[in-house]
Amino acid sequence: MEMTRKKTTFSERWNLRKTWPLHVFLLPSVLLLLIYSYVPMMGIVIAFQDYKPYKGITGSDWVGMKHFIFMFQDERVVQIIANTLIIALSKMVMGWIVPLLFALLLNEVRIAFFKRTIQTLVYLPHFLSWVILGGILTDMLSEKGLINQFIAGLGFTPVFFLGDGDWFRVTLVVSDLWKEFGFGTIIYLAALAGVNPSLYEAAEIDGANRWKQTINVTIPSIIPVGVIIATLSLGNVLNAGFDQVFNMMNPIVKDKAEIIDTYVYQLGLTQASFSLATAVGLFKSVISFILIAVTYRMAVKFANYRIF
Amino acid sequence: MYYKSPSYRLFNFLNILFLSLISIACILPIVHVLAVSISDSAPVTANLVNFWPIGFNLDNYAKTFNSPNFLDAFTVSIIRTVLGTFISMLLCFTAAYSMSKDDLYFRGRTFYAWFFIITILFNGGLIPTYIVVVETGIKNTIWSLILPGAVAVFNVVLMMNFFRGIPKELDEAAQIDGATHFRTLFQIYLPISMPSIATLSLFTIVGHWNSWFDGMIYMEADKQPLATMIQALVKNMDFTRVQLNPQDIKDLSERGLKATQIFLGALPVLVAYPFLQKYFVKGMTLGSVKE
């Protein structure tokens, strides 16, 4: 055994002779992330400054926690945080239950043609943007719109979907559900397709009818996936959906519909309160990060889920 | 057998009926906007058009295609989608290839992986990102719509997981035959990863086509992509008011035109979607459900 330690060069230590192309492959991505992801992260310091664009980050005055203190003393901000939580949590709960139920029902369809057609149709809205859907839904849900014509036709009074704060929240949640529930079923359907058929055969021999099979075989099989989805979605508790709210909101419902993201946009880019907007955004990012870290740990621990 | 029992047959019938109704509800809004766009303007103004066009009139389409604004915005969207998707996929493909290698062979892999992942967990948020885009001088150029989001870390992770599923023997055989990494990547990995590439391309294409916010904050009005133009259009239409003043009546007669532009904004996605659907279902489950 040779005990003399050979001196390794930098290139040998990093195996560069063989792997330098791999570093080259990564270089453009690394540069772009550095500029457009990491530099903005440094830019967060303007939340602690009175940032003036003509003075730049190095020249602006430091003000410590001023903007954060202002933020929590502002009643409007508290209301906006509450709006965000209410809307996001309702969407999360609905977005968890409905795809699960829909996947269970779809799993019972034995005719392949029906199953495929239904899947094609329900996935579609996911691919349309809230700009398009916001335009169509604003029209359909308006006072004289299609939905209210239908409601009136059934003999009920029209509903102010977009002109009443509480109804507006319901509209946000239901339309988001409508857009995304189909896409959400994909992962459950994949899990259901992976269930071992012999489990059903065994259950059938034991005399289980379809309902019993669902309770004792199907549901236990997709619970792990359901747990992962629910856990990971907790990281979105402050994401109430900027695109949707921005495109469907109107001044009448602003009190109950303004969310953190739309507020940051309004503060920062229409009122040019750069520092305050960054502070509000930072507050949101910190909470979200903590939630993501905690839920990811939970997912690893309880469901053995890993990104890599 | 359970599926021959009368109760299961009844359930099955009701189930299919229910699921069919729900799926139809998923496309009705699109059908409505299409119907409005090709109907005569009088029934549209009178709010009579539901899901079936009344009359047949392509004036709205003629007007839209003759409008220079629409065509300019459409061109910006096309350029952005093609260029942006190409760049994103190239970056994703090369980065994922490198990161799919073993840490012992490719020293520094763990460092790169964390470098990428951290950008998912933290971000500067709207204002600092906006300032950086302005400072790097790409505001009001097509690059402001492409570069800031060009590295899609989630896609890199999905593709990396796919690459790791490719048998090592393939790689080794290529190495023995003297293939460089460049050759291995483009002549061996590229052909076998077509399904994943198709899936991720679809998501990237749709993402670029649908993006409106960056167009709104970074581009001046004459250079905005179609989605941003439609967004401005949608934002200006307000059907919540109770009483109609003359201006509103004028707006309402423009409903058909707006419906046309909205429908055309959605059309490329609607056309591309059925062809790529079989890929994305497979591709989605590929990276997410593990044995």
XYZ file of C-alpha atoms in Angstrom:
599
model
C 0.000 0.000 0.000
C 1.339 3.320 -0.953
C 1.254 5.784 1.906
C 2.886 8.809 0.354
C 0.217 11.414 -0.316
C 0.279 12.580 -3.841
C -0.355 16.257 -4.198
C -3.536 16.749 -6.166
C -4.076 19.737 -8.362
C -7.268 21.739 -8.384
C -8.205 20.195 -11.713
C -7.722 16.645 -10.430
C -9.665 17.263 -7.264
C -12.659 18.481 -9.234
C -12.192 15.889 -11.977
C -12.174 18.760 -14.447
C -10.482 16.906 -17.274
C -13.610 14.774 -17.688
C -16.317 17.043 -16.371
C -15.500 20.533 -17.596
C -18.244 20.359 -20.266
C -20.784 19.804 -17.489
C -19.727 23.059 -15.853
C -19.983 24.767 -19.226
C -23.516 23.393 -19.675
C -24.522 24.887 -16.345
C -22.822 28.233 -16.840
C -25.604 30.122 -18.686
C -28.266 28.935 -16.229
C -26.103 29.874 -13.263
C -25.436 33.332 -14.666
C -29.119 33.994 -15.330
C -30.135 32.808 -11.866
C -27.387 34.912 -10.343
C -28.584 38.063 -12.085
C -32.357 37.629 -11.987
C -32.819 35.598 -8.789
C -29.895 36.232 -6.463
C -29.355 39.930 -7.131
C -33.067 40.646 -6.415
C -32.686 38.695 -3.155
C -29.981 41.179 -2.163
C -32.363 43.899 -3.287
C -34.617 43.008 -0.365
C -32.508 45.393 1.729
C -34.534 48.254 0.291
C -37.302 47.156 2.670
C -35.088 48.648 5.393
C -34.366 51.830 3.469
C -36.208 54.815 2.087
C -35.303 53.742 -1.411
C -35.129 56.436 -4.053
C -34.425 55.220 -7.577
C -32.113 58.158 -8.371
C -30.042 57.495 -5.230
C -29.813 53.724 -5.742
C -29.423 51.083 -3.058
C -26.028 52.353 -1.937
C -27.165 55.957 -1.657
C -30.600 55.607 -0.051
C -31.125 56.232 3.670
C -31.453 53.349 6.128
C -34.613 53.459 8.222
C -34.567 50.103 10.030
C -37.949 48.567 10.723
C -39.954 51.703 9.915
C -41.900 50.154 7.033
C -42.702 46.977 8.954
C -43.968 48.975 11.920
C -46.056 51.132 9.605
C -47.393 48.020 7.912
C -48.766 46.434 11.058
C -50.250 49.649 12.314
C -52.195 50.048 9.108
C -55.669 48.574 9.496
C -55.892 48.030 5.782
C -52.878 45.720 5.790
C -54.392 43.581 8.538
C -57.592 43.359 6.483
C -55.578 42.430 3.381
C -53.725 39.670 5.216
C -57.059 38.354 6.474
C -58.502 38.442 2.931
C -55.479 36.567 1.622
C -55.766 33.869 4.270
C -59.509 33.415 3.847
C -59.372 33.185 0.054
C -56.246 31.013 -0.070
C -57.411 28.589 2.628
C -60.838 28.145 1.029
C -59.176 27.435 -2.300
C -56.799 24.945 -0.681
C -59.538 22.997 1.087
C -61.775 22.841 -1.986
C -58.807 22.154 -4.236
C -57.921 19.177 -2.102
C -61.346 17.565 -1.636
C -62.868 17.976 -5.091
C -60.074 16.453 -7.235
C -59.923 13.483 -4.869
C -63.666 12.849 -5.150
C -63.639 13.445 -8.879
C -60.768 10.985 -9.355
C -62.652 8.368 -7.339
C -65.754 8.785 -9.491
C -63.773 8.843 -12.723
C -61.985 5.686 -11.647
C -65.332 3.872 -11.696
C -65.882 4.627 -15.370
C -65.111 1.451 -17.276
C -65.672 2.728 -20.827
C -62.263 3.964 -22.006
C -63.711 6.391 -24.548
C -65.827 8.205 -21.936
C -62.986 8.303 -19.490
C -60.580 9.840 -22.008
C -63.084 12.402 -23.241
C -63.987 13.496 -19.726
C -60.312 13.832 -18.837
C -59.559 15.891 -21.940
C -62.384 18.300 -21.171
C -61.676 18.799 -17.472
C -57.950 19.408 -17.910
C -58.510 22.134 -20.464
C -59.331 25.189 -18.293
C -55.982 24.784 -16.507
C -54.235 25.823 -19.703
C -56.207 29.004 -20.223
C -54.974 32.113 -18.474
C -56.893 34.186 -15.963
C -56.812 37.001 -18.498
C -58.918 34.976 -20.910
C -61.086 33.385 -18.240
C -61.391 36.622 -16.291
C -62.755 38.250 -19.441
C -65.240 35.489 -20.138
C -66.352 35.022 -16.527
C -66.750 38.742 -15.885
C -69.143 38.773 -18.809
C -71.002 35.594 -17.849
C -71.327 36.480 -14.159
C -72.412 40.073 -14.647
C -75.847 41.178 -13.599
C -77.356 40.619 -17.031
C -74.953 37.829 -17.882
C -75.611 34.248 -18.810
C -75.554 32.824 -15.287
C -77.946 35.391 -13.910
C -80.291 34.900 -16.869
C -80.305 31.238 -15.964
C -80.907 31.971 -12.278
C -83.713 34.365 -13.174
C -85.152 31.765 -15.534
C -85.432 29.350 -12.612
C -87.353 32.010 -10.724
C -84.658 33.127 -8.272
C -83.350 36.643 -7.733
C -80.139 37.523 -9.568
C -76.905 37.341 -7.602
C -74.301 40.120 -7.544
C -71.365 37.795 -8.090
C -68.917 40.563 -8.856
C -70.473 43.485 -7.037
C -70.797 42.122 -3.506
C -67.702 41.395 -1.431
C -68.875 38.106 0.073
C -70.236 36.795 -3.202
C -67.054 37.901 -4.893
C -64.985 35.710 -2.590
C -67.274 32.770 -3.317
C -66.876 33.526 -7.025
C -63.084 33.547 -6.689
C -63.009 30.207 -4.908
C -65.528 28.467 -7.163
C -64.022 29.730 -10.411
C -60.528 28.762 -9.283
C -61.859 25.332 -8.399
C -63.568 25.095 -11.776
C -60.282 25.951 -13.514
C -57.974 23.651 -11.577
C -59.897 20.641 -10.233
C -59.438 18.612 -13.410
C -55.721 19.088 -13.499
C -55.550 18.217 -9.821
C -57.051 14.804 -10.531
C -54.095 13.704 -12.688
C -51.925 12.777 -9.755
C -54.721 10.837 -8.030
C -55.593 8.990 -11.207
C -51.950 7.992 -11.560
C -51.977 6.675 -8.009
C -55.227 4.775 -8.668
C -53.809 3.236 -11.828
C -50.942 1.910 -9.738
C -53.131 -0.057 -7.336
C -52.391 -3.757 -7.552
C -55.410 -5.452 -9.247
C -54.990 -8.575 -7.152
C -56.114 -6.555 -4.127
C -59.493 -6.070 -5.821
C -59.676 -9.722 -6.823
C -58.926 -10.822 -3.288
C -61.537 -8.420 -1.907
C -64.086 -9.703 -4.391
C -63.444 -13.322 -3.454
C -63.973 -12.298 0.148
C -67.385 -11.026 -0.928
C -66.749 -7.293 -0.970
C -69.050 -5.306 -3.210
C -67.815 -2.259 -5.112
C -68.544 0.112 -2.235
C -66.629 -2.054 0.222
C -63.756 -2.327 -2.252
C -63.628 1.432 -2.549
C -63.555 1.887 1.219
C -61.041 -0.855 1.916
C -58.806 -0.908 -1.145
C -59.086 2.250 -3.257
C -59.146 4.905 -0.558
C -56.269 3.501 1.526
C -54.229 3.302 -1.690
C -54.486 6.990 -2.482
C -54.316 8.372 1.041
C -50.492 8.760 0.924
C -50.686 10.865 -2.242
C -53.501 12.892 -0.696
C -51.399 13.537 2.392
C -48.461 14.755 0.312
C -50.639 17.083 -1.759
C -52.308 18.520 1.344
C -48.995 18.973 3.135
C -47.214 20.651 0.271
C -50.126 22.949 -0.504
C -49.743 24.525 2.950
C -46.800 26.470 1.561
C -49.314 28.392 -0.537
C -51.336 29.728 2.332
C -50.443 33.311 1.414
C -50.857 32.790 -2.331
C -54.458 33.659 -3.030
C -53.848 33.949 -6.777
C -52.580 37.270 -8.106
C -53.642 36.714 -11.725
C -57.182 35.802 -10.859
C -57.841 38.491 -8.271
C -56.128 41.208 -10.307
C -58.191 40.408 -13.381
C -61.559 39.930 -11.710
C -61.437 42.533 -8.940
C -63.267 45.845 -9.202
C -63.338 48.851 -6.858
C -66.691 47.865 -5.329
C -65.361 44.645 -3.797
C -61.845 45.856 -3.020
C -62.336 45.738 0.790
C -62.918 42.027 0.771
C -60.895 41.054 -2.262
C -57.583 42.878 -2.078
C -54.803 40.376 -1.367
C -51.139 40.824 -0.447
C -49.887 40.382 -4.011
C -52.271 42.882 -5.583
C -51.486 45.319 -2.779
C -47.737 45.001 -3.348
C -48.262 45.694 -7.039
C -50.385 48.723 -6.321
C -48.013 50.131 -3.700
C -44.845 49.492 -5.626
C -45.625 49.982 -9.263
C -48.554 52.375 -9.321
C -47.724 54.474 -6.243
C -43.934 54.003 -6.417
C -43.665 53.217 -2.681
C -40.820 50.822 -3.471
C -39.622 50.252 0.069
C -43.011 49.697 1.660
C -44.049 47.332 -1.136
C -40.820 45.370 -0.688
C -41.417 45.174 3.057
C -44.913 43.773 2.541
C -43.546 41.312 -0.024
C -40.733 40.292 2.305
C -43.179 39.645 5.122
C -45.100 37.331 2.796
C -41.951 35.558 1.586
C -40.698 34.904 5.114
C -43.987 33.349 6.244
C -44.190 31.300 3.044
C -40.620 30.093 3.415
C -41.185 28.945 6.985
C -44.319 27.095 5.903
C -42.582 25.442 2.958
C -39.655 24.348 5.132
C -41.941 22.911 7.809
C -44.290 21.167 5.391
C -41.441 19.718 3.343
C -39.975 18.214 6.516
C -43.396 16.822 7.365
C -43.762 15.346 3.880
C -40.336 13.715 4.154
C -41.119 12.346 7.582
C -44.690 11.102 7.129
C -44.873 10.255 3.469
C -41.222 9.725 2.559
C -41.514 12.406 -0.129
C -38.397 13.985 -1.628
C -37.832 16.410 -4.462
C -34.698 14.553 -5.528
C -69.452 -9.964 -10.395
C -70.329 -6.631 -8.859
C -70.654 -4.708 -12.086
C -73.603 -6.783 -13.207
C -75.657 -5.974 -10.142
C -78.601 -3.603 -10.754
C -77.466 -1.165 -8.081
C -74.010 -0.864 -9.608
C -75.506 -0.375 -13.053
C -77.664 2.434 -11.752
C -74.660 3.991 -10.042
C -72.639 3.662 -13.205
C -75.304 5.378 -15.288
C -75.709 8.254 -12.838
C -71.957 8.559 -12.439
C -71.330 8.897 -16.174
C -74.179 11.380 -16.448
C -72.798 13.469 -13.588
C -69.215 13.404 -14.866
C -70.375 14.309 -18.374
C -72.297 17.323 -17.082
C -69.281 18.508 -15.105
C -66.953 18.117 -18.073
C -69.317 20.026 -20.327
C -69.357 22.810 -17.734
C -65.590 23.017 -18.163
C -65.814 24.107 -21.775
C -69.095 26.068 -21.784
C -67.455 29.463 -21.170
C -65.246 28.930 -24.218
C -68.245 27.869 -26.274
C -70.069 30.982 -25.107
C -67.281 33.362 -26.103
C -66.993 31.646 -29.489
C -70.753 31.929 -30.023
C -70.704 35.620 -29.130
C -67.781 36.268 -31.445
C -69.437 34.826 -34.552
C -73.004 36.035 -33.933
C -74.683 39.082 -35.449
C -74.158 42.140 -33.326
C -77.844 42.875 -32.593
C -78.574 39.681 -30.641
C -75.230 40.024 -28.871
C -76.098 43.540 -27.731
C -79.506 42.325 -26.623
C -77.830 39.593 -24.558
C -79.553 36.797 -26.423
C -76.569 34.665 -27.388
C -75.908 31.743 -25.081
C -74.032 28.745 -26.409
C -75.273 28.753 -29.961
C -74.499 31.623 -32.341
C -77.452 33.666 -33.571
C -76.810 34.519 -37.182
C -73.355 34.070 -38.585
C -71.024 36.970 -38.949
C -67.268 37.068 -39.282
C -67.037 40.881 -39.235
C -65.442 40.786 -35.788
C -62.686 38.550 -37.084
C -62.152 40.678 -40.160
C -61.945 43.795 -37.993
C -59.555 42.144 -35.572
C -57.209 40.897 -38.252
C -57.235 44.271 -39.951
C -56.233 46.007 -36.755
C -52.490 46.737 -36.770
C -52.397 46.723 -32.948
C -53.685 43.191 -32.801
C -51.239 41.937 -35.398
C -48.277 43.660 -33.720
C -49.185 42.171 -30.357
C -49.719 38.786 -31.972
C -46.246 38.959 -33.535
C -44.629 39.887 -30.230
C -46.352 36.911 -28.608
C -45.207 34.516 -31.333
C -41.585 35.700 -31.179
C -41.596 35.604 -27.431
C -43.098 32.105 -27.293
C -40.774 30.569 -29.882
C -37.562 32.209 -28.695
C -38.421 31.900 -25.013
C -39.349 28.236 -25.250
C -36.221 27.398 -27.234
C -33.939 29.142 -24.745
C -35.704 27.710 -21.707
C -35.645 24.172 -23.025
C -31.992 24.392 -24.029
C -31.033 25.662 -20.579
C -33.238 23.084 -18.881
C -31.841 20.229 -20.944
C -28.172 21.081 -20.440
C -28.551 21.896 -16.748
C -30.545 18.733 -16.066
C -27.994 16.596 -17.906
C -25.137 17.934 -15.808
C -27.031 17.609 -12.574
C -28.141 14.072 -13.305
C -24.518 12.945 -12.957
C -23.144 11.246 -9.887
C -21.680 13.541 -7.229
C -18.479 11.478 -7.083
C -17.924 11.916 -10.796
C -19.224 15.451 -11.175
C -17.830 17.259 -8.168
C -19.858 20.302 -7.350
C -23.172 18.777 -8.313
C -24.554 19.244 -4.793
C -23.476 22.866 -4.846
C -25.272 23.464 -8.140
C -28.380 21.639 -6.920
C -28.613 23.911 -3.869
C -27.862 26.948 -5.985
C -30.921 26.101 -8.105
C -33.237 24.992 -5.278
C -32.641 28.120 -3.204
C -34.227 30.181 -5.965
C -37.493 28.294 -5.423
C -37.454 28.925 -1.698
C -36.417 32.566 -1.682
C -37.020 35.330 -4.126
C -36.581 39.047 -4.128
C -40.207 39.676 -4.880
C -41.791 42.051 -7.333
C -40.037 45.344 -6.678
C -36.384 44.218 -6.401
C -36.832 42.041 -9.502
C -38.327 44.978 -11.360
C -35.393 47.177 -10.347
C -32.879 44.568 -11.565
C -34.646 44.232 -14.918
C -34.521 48.005 -15.319
C -30.868 48.194 -14.221
C -29.743 45.471 -16.633
C -31.142 47.556 -19.464
C -33.529 44.998 -20.930
C -36.726 46.889 -20.070
C -38.853 47.474 -23.141
C -37.032 44.774 -25.106
C -38.225 41.241 -25.772
C -35.475 39.982 -23.428
C -37.331 41.339 -20.401
C -40.049 38.796 -21.200
C -37.617 35.924 -21.705
C -34.503 36.167 -19.536
C -35.816 36.712 -15.987
C -37.788 33.458 -16.071
C -35.622 31.533 -18.531
C -34.337 29.007 -16.002
C -37.365 26.990 -14.894
C -36.021 25.193 -11.857
C -39.020 22.892 -11.497
C -38.607 21.728 -15.072
C -34.894 21.157 -14.478
C -35.739 18.953 -11.491
C -38.352 16.987 -13.485
C -35.981 16.469 -16.387
C -33.108 15.550 -14.087
C -35.267 12.861 -12.470
C -36.094 11.587 -15.938
C -32.397 11.462 -16.925
C -31.561 9.557 -13.771
C -33.970 6.852 -14.859
C -31.984 6.271 -18.060
C -29.763 3.165 -17.721
C -26.131 3.980 -16.964
C -24.965 1.377 -19.510
C -26.105 3.661 -22.310
C -23.858 6.413 -21.041
C -20.919 4.063 -20.559
C -21.259 2.573 -24.030
C -21.167 6.057 -25.517
C -18.119 6.968 -23.453
C -16.273 3.851 -24.564
C -17.019 4.726 -28.172
C -15.402 8.071 -27.474
C -18.449 10.296 -27.336
C -17.988 13.646 -25.613
C -20.583 14.949 -23.169
C -21.823 17.232 -25.899
C -22.399 14.312 -28.254
C -23.934 12.113 -25.568
C -26.358 14.846 -24.648
C -27.551 15.701 -28.129
C -27.302 12.366 -29.933
C -28.247 9.928 -27.204
C -30.209 11.759 -24.522
C -32.119 14.072 -26.842
C -33.837 11.374 -28.946
C -34.894 9.250 -25.981
C -36.200 12.131 -23.919
C -38.630 13.420 -26.548
C -41.749 12.679 -24.443
C -40.368 14.700 -21.512
C -39.247 17.479 -23.812
C -42.685 17.603 -25.418
C -44.336 17.823 -21.993
C -42.097 20.531 -20.623
C -42.223 22.425 -23.922
C -46.002 22.419 -23.755
C -45.935 23.937 -20.288
C -43.339 26.492 -21.362
C -45.204 27.403 -24.559
C -48.484 27.830 -22.710
C -46.709 29.784 -19.981
C -45.182 32.223 -22.465
C -48.339 32.570 -24.496
C -50.436 33.289 -21.395
C -48.018 35.645 -19.611
C -49.337 39.152 -19.413
C -47.950 40.673 -16.242
C -44.337 41.072 -17.384
C -45.604 42.558 -20.646
C -47.610 45.071 -18.634
C -44.806 46.231 -16.342
C -41.781 45.965 -18.647
C -43.060 46.851 -22.122
C -44.428 50.076 -23.500
C -47.891 49.885 -25.033
C -46.785 49.465 -28.643
C -44.562 46.468 -27.868
C -46.835 44.510 -25.585
C -47.646 40.856 -26.253
C -51.176 39.752 -27.060
C -52.003 38.519 -23.559
C -51.161 41.932 -22.118
C -53.241 43.665 -24.757
C -56.208 41.420 -23.996
C -55.696 42.003 -20.284
C -56.046 45.746 -20.780
C -59.182 45.093 -22.808
C -60.674 42.850 -20.142
C -59.816 45.268 -17.348
C -61.695 48.034 -19.118
C -64.891 46.131 -19.490
C -67.182 46.458 -16.573
C -70.530 44.740 -16.533
C -71.161 45.236 -12.861
C -72.890 48.572 -13.111
C -76.628 48.551 -12.732
C -77.655 51.428 -14.919
C -76.711 51.799 -18.502
C -75.433 55.110 -19.745
C -74.812 55.734 -23.454
C -71.131 54.850 -23.078
C -72.044 51.442 -21.689
C -74.353 50.758 -24.573
C -71.486 51.520 -26.921
C -69.269 49.169 -24.890
C -71.863 46.453 -25.123
C -71.974 46.647 -28.896
C -68.236 46.110 -28.784
C -68.788 42.912 -26.857
C -68.567 40.805 -29.972
C -65.232 42.347 -30.868
C -63.853 41.768 -27.391
C -65.118 38.194 -27.410
C -63.306 37.696 -30.716
C -60.008 38.926 -29.357
C -60.397 36.863 -26.192
C -61.170 33.775 -28.244
C -58.206 34.385 -30.538
C -56.005 34.800 -27.475
C -57.040 31.357 -26.295
C -57.029 29.721 -29.731
C -53.368 28.614 -30.007
C -53.647 26.859 -26.657
C -56.929 25.246 -27.655
C -55.413 23.995 -30.912
C -52.135 22.704 -29.460
C -53.675 21.140 -26.388
C -55.300 17.948 -27.757
C -52.117 16.945 -29.579
C -49.935 17.254 -26.537
C -52.343 15.987 -23.928
C -51.190 12.378 -24.115
C -47.645 13.525 -23.428
C -48.254 15.746 -20.463
C -50.292 13.207 -18.522
C -47.406 10.784 -18.859
C -44.809 13.470 -18.243
C -46.558 14.808 -15.159
C -46.682 11.455 -13.449
C -43.144 10.652 -14.527
C -41.482 13.119 -12.252
C -43.977 13.085 -9.417
C -45.117 9.583 -8.533
C -42.213 7.406 -7.570
C -42.284 3.717 -6.879
